[in-house]
mmCIF file of C-alpha atoms in Angstrom:
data_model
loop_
_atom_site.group_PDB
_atom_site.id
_atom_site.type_symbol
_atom_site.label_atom_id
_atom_site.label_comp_id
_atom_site.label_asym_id
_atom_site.label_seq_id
_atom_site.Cartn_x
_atom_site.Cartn_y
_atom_site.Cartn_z
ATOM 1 C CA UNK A 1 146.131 88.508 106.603
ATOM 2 C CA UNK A 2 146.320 91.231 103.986
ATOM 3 C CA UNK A 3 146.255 88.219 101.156
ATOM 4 C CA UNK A 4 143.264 86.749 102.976
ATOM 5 C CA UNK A 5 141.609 90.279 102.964
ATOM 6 C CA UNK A 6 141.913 91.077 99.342
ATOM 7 C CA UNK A 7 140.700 87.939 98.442
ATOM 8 C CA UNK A 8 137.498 88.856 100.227
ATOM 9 C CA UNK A 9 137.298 91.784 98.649
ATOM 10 C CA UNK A 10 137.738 90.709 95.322
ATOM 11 C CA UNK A 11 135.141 88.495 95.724
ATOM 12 C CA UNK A 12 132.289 90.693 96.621
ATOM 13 C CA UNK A 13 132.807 92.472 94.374
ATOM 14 C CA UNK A 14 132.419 89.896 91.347
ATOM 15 C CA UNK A 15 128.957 89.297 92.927
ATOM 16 C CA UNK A 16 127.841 92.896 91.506
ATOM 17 C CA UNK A 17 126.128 92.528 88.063
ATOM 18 C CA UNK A 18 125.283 94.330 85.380
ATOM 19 C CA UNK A 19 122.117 93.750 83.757
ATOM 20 C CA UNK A 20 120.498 95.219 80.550
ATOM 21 C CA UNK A 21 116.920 95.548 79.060
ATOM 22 C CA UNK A 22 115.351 96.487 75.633
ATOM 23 C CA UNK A 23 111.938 96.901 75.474
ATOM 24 C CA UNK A 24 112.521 96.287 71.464
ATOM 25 C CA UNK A 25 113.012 92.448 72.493
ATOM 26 C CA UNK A 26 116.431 90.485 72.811
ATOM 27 C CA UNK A 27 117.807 90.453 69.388
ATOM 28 C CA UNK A 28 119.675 93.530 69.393
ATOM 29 C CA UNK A 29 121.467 95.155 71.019
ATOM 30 C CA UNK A 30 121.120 92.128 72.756
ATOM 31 C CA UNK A 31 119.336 92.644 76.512
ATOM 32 C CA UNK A 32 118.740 90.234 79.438
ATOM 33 C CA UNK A 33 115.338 91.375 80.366
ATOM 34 C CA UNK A 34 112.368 93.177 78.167
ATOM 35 C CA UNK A 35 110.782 94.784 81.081
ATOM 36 C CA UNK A 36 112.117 96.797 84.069
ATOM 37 C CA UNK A 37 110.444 94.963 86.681
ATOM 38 C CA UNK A 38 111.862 91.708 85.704
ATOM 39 C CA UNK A 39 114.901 92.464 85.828
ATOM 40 C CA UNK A 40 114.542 93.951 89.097
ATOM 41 C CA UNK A 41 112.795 91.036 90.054
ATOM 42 C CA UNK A 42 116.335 88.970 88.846
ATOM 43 C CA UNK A 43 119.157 91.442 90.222
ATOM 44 C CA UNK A 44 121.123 91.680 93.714
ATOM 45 C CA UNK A 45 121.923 94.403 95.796
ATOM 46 C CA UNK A 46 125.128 96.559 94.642
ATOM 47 C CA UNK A 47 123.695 95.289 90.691
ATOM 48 C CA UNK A 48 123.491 97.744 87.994
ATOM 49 C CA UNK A 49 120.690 97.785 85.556
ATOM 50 C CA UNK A 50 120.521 99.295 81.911
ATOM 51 C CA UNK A 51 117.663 100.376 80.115
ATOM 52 C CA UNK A 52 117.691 101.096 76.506
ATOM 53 C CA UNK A 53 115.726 103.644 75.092
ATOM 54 C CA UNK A 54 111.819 102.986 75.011
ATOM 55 C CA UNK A 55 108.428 103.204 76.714
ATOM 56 C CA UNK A 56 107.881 101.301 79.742
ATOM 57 C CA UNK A 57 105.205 99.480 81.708
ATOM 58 C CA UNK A 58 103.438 97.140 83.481
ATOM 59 C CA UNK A 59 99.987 95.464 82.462
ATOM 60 C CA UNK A 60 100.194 92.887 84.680
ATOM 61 C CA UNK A 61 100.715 95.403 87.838
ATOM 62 C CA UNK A 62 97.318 96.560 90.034
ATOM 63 C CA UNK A 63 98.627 99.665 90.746
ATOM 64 C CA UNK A 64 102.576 100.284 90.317
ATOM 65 C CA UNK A 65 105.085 99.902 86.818
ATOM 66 C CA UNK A 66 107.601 99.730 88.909
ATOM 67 C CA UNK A 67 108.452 98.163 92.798
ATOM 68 C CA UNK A 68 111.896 98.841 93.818
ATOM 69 C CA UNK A 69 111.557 95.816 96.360
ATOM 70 C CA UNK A 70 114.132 97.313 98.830
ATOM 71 C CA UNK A 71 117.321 96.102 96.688
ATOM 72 C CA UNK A 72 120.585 98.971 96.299
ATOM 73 C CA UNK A 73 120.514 98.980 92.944
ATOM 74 C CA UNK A 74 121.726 101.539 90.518
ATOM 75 C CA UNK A 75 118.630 101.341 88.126
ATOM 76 C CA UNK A 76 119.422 103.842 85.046
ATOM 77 C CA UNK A 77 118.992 104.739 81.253
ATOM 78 C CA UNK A 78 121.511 104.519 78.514
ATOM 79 C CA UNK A 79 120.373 107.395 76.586
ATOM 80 C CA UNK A 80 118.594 110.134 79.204
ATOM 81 C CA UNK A 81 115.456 110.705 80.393
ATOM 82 C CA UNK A 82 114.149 112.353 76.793
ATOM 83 C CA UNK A 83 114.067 108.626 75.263
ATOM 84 C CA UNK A 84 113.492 106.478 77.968
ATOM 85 C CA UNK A 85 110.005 106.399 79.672
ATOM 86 C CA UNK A 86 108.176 105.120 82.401
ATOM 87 C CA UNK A 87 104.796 105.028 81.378
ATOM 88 C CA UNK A 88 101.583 104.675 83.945
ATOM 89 C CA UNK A 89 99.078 104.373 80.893
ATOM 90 C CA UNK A 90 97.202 106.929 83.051
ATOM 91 C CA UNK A 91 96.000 103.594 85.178
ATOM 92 C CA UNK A 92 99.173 102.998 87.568
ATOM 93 C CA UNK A 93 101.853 104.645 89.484
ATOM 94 C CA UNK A 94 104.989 104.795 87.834
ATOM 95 C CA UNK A 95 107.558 104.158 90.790
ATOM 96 C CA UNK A 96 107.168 102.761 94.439
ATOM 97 C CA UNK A 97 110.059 102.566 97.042
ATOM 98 C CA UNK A 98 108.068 101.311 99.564
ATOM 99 C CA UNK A 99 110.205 98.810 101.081
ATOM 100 C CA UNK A 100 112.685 101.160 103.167
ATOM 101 C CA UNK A 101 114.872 101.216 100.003
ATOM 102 C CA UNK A 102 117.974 103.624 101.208
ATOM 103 C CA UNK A 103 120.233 106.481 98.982
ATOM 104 C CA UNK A 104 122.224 103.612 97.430
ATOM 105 C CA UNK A 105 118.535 102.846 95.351
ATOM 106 C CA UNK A 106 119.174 105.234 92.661
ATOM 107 C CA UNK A 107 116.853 105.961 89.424
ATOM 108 C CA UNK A 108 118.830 107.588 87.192
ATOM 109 C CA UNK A 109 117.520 109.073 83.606
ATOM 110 C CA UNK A 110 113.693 108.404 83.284
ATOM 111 C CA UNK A 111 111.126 110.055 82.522
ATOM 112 C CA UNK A 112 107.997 108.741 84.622
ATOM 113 C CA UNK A 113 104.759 110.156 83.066
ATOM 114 C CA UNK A 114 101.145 109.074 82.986
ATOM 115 C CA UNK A 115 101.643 107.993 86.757
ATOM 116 C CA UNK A 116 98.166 107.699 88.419
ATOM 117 C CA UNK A 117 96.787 106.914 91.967
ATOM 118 C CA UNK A 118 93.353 106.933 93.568
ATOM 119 C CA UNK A 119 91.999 106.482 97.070
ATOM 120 C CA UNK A 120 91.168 102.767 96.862
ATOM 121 C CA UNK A 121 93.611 100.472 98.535
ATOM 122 C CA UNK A 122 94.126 98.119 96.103
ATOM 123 C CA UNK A 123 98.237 98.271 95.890
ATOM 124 C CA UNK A 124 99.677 95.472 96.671
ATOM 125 C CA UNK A 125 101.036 96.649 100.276
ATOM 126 C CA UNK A 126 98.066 98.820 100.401
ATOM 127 C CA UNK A 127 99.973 102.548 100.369
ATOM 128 C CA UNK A 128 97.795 105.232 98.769
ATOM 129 C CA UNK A 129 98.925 108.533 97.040
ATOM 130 C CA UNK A 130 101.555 109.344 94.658
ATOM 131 C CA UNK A 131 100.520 109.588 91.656
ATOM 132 C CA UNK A 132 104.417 109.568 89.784
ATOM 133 C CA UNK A 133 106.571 108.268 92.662
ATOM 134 C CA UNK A 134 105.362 106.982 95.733
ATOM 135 C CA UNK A 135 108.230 106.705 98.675
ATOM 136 C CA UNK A 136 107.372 105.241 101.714
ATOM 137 C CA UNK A 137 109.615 105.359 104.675
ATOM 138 C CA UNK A 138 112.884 105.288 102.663
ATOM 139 C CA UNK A 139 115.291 106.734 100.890
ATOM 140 C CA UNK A 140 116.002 106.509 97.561
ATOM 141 C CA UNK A 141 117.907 108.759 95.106
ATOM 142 C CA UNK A 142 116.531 110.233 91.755
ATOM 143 C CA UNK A 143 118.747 111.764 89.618
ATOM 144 C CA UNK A 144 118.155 112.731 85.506
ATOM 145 C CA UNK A 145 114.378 112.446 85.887
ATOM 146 C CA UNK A 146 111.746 114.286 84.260
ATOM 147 C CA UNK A 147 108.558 113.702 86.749
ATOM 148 C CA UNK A 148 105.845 114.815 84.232
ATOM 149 C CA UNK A 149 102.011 114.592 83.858
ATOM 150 C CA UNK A 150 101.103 112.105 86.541
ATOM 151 C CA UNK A 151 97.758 112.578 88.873
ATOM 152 C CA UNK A 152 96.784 111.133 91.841
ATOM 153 C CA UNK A 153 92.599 111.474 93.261
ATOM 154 C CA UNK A 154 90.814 111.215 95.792
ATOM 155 C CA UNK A 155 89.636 112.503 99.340
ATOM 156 C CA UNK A 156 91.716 112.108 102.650
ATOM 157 C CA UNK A 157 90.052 109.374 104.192
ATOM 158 C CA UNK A 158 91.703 108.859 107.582
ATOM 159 C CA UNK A 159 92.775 106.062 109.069
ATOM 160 C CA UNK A 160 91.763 102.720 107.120
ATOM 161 C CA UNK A 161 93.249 99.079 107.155
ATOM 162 C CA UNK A 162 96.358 100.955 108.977
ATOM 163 C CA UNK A 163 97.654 102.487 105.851
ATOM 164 C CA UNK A 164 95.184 104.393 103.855
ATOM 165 C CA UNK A 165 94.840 107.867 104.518
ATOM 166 C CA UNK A 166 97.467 109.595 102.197
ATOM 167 C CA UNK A 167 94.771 109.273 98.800
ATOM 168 C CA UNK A 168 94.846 112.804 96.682
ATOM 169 C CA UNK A 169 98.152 113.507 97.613
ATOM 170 C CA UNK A 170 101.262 114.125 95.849
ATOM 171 C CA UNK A 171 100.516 114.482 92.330
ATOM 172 C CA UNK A 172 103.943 114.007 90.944
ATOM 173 C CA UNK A 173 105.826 112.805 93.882
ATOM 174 C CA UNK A 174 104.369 111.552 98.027
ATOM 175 C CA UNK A 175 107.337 111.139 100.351
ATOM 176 C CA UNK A 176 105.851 109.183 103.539
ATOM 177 C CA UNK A 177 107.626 108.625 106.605
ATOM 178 C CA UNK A 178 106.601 106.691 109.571
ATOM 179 C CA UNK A 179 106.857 106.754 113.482
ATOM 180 C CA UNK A 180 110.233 104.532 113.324
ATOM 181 C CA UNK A 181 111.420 105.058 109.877
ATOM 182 C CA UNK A 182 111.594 108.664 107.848
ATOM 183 C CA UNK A 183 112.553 109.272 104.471
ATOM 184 C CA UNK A 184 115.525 110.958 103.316
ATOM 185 C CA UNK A 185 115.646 110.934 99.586
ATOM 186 C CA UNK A 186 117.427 112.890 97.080
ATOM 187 C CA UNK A 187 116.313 114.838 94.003
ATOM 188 C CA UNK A 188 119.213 115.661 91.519
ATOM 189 C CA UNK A 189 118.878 117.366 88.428
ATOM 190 C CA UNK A 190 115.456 116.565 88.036
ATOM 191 C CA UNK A 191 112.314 118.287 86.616
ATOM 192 C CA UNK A 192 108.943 117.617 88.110
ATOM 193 C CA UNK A 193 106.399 119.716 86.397
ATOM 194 C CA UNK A 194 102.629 119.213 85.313
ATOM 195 C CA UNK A 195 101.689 117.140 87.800
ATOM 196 C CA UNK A 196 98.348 117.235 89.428
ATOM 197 C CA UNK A 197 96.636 116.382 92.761
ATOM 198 C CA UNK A 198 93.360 116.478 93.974
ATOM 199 C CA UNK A 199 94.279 117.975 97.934
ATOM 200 C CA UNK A 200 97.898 118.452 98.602
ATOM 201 C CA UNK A 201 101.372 118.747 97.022
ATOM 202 C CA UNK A 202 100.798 119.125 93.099
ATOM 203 C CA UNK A 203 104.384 118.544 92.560
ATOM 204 C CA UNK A 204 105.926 116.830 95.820
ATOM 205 C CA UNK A 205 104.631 116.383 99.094
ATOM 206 C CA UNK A 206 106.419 115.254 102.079
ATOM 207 C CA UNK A 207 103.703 113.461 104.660
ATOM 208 C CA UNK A 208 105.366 113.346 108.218
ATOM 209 C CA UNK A 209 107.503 115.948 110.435
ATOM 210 C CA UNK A 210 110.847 114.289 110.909
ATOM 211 C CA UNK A 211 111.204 113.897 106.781
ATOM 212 C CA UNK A 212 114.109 115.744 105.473
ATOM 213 C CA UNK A 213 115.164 115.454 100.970
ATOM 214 C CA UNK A 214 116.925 117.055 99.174
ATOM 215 C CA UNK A 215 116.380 119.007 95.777
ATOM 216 C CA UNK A 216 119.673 119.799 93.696
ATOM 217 C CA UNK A 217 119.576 121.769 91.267
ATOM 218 C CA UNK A 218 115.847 120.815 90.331
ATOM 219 C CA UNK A 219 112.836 122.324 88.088
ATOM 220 C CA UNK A 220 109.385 122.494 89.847
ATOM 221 C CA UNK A 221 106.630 124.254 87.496
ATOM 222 C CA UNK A 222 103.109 124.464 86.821
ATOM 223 C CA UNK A 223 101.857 121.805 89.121
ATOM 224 C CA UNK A 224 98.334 121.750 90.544
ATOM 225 C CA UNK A 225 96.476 120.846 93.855
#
């Protein structure tokens, strides 16, 4: 029994991977992916992903760089947040966790600047607000992030399609919860500063009573609503 059981254990773990991306292209260092997304789109749960220094986005994206998709994976930087960027080109979002990711979804070491968000619904689950990182009834883990410069417009608009009615909030960061499903997410070392939103929360907002995160040891500054 205790052979049988080691063997099992052994084996999940080989399934954990670690993958690696370069922005510079795959000659070297040599990397499996050249953007983040696809090689979130490519990894498993309990996978670990590497990103080499460089700036980061997503042309091809309506409204997001970056969609966790719900996956435990420990997404982080080789080098820090000071040379590794997440870049919203001042016409996306730079993060969504929208897909009740939970703490073992960890971003580690970016900075995510130039995030932006308006009140049209034209993400592709149709979430509103955020304007850096938008979490929506989960719970994932930042740590060694620098949440700088992002914007998100707009008027509360109520009630629309079931979803829209968070637009102009959260300039930096919107944590959403829902009836069924709150968000508990985690803030480590992490600076979130010049941010700017056109009602609530320049810096962070968290939309819904039963939320609860966490900031350790964490730099909030010259945000605006």
């Amino acid at each position: 029994l205790i052979t049988c059981l080691s063997v099992c254990v052994l084996s999940a773990a080989t399934f954990a991977e670690t993958w690696t991306v370069d922005d510079d292209g795959l000659d070297f260092p040599k990397a499996d992916y050249q953007d983040i997304q696809s090689a979130i789109d490519g990894a498993a749960d309990g996978d670990e992903i590497i990103v080499y220094p460089g700036t980061y986005t997503n042309s091809t994206a309506i409204s997001t760089v970056i969609n966790t998709l719900g996956k435990a994976l420990w997404l982080r930087s080789s080098d820090g947040a000071e040379v590794t960027i997440i870049d919203g080109e001042y016409l996306r979002r730079g993060i969504a966790c929208v897909n009740d990711e939970g703490n073992s979804t960890i971003i580690d070491g970016f900075t995510i600047t130039h995030g932006y968000a308006d009140d049209e619904c034209d993400f592709e689950e149709e979430y509103t607000g955020g304007g850096g990182v938008l979490i929506y009834a989960s719970s994932p883990t930042f740590k060694n992030c620098i949440i700088t410069s992002n914007t998100v417009s707009g008027e509360p608009l109520g009630i629309r399609n079931g979803f829209c009615n968070f637009a102009g909030i959260g300039g930096g960061v919107l944590i959403r919860g829902y009836v069924t499903n709150n968000s508990n997410s985690s803030f480590i070392n992490c600076e979130i500063s010049n941010n700017i939103a056109d009602v609530y929360g320049g810096g962070i907002s968290s939309w819904y009573s039963n939320n609860t995160f966490v900031l350790d040891n964490c730099l909030i500054q010259n945000n605006e609503a």
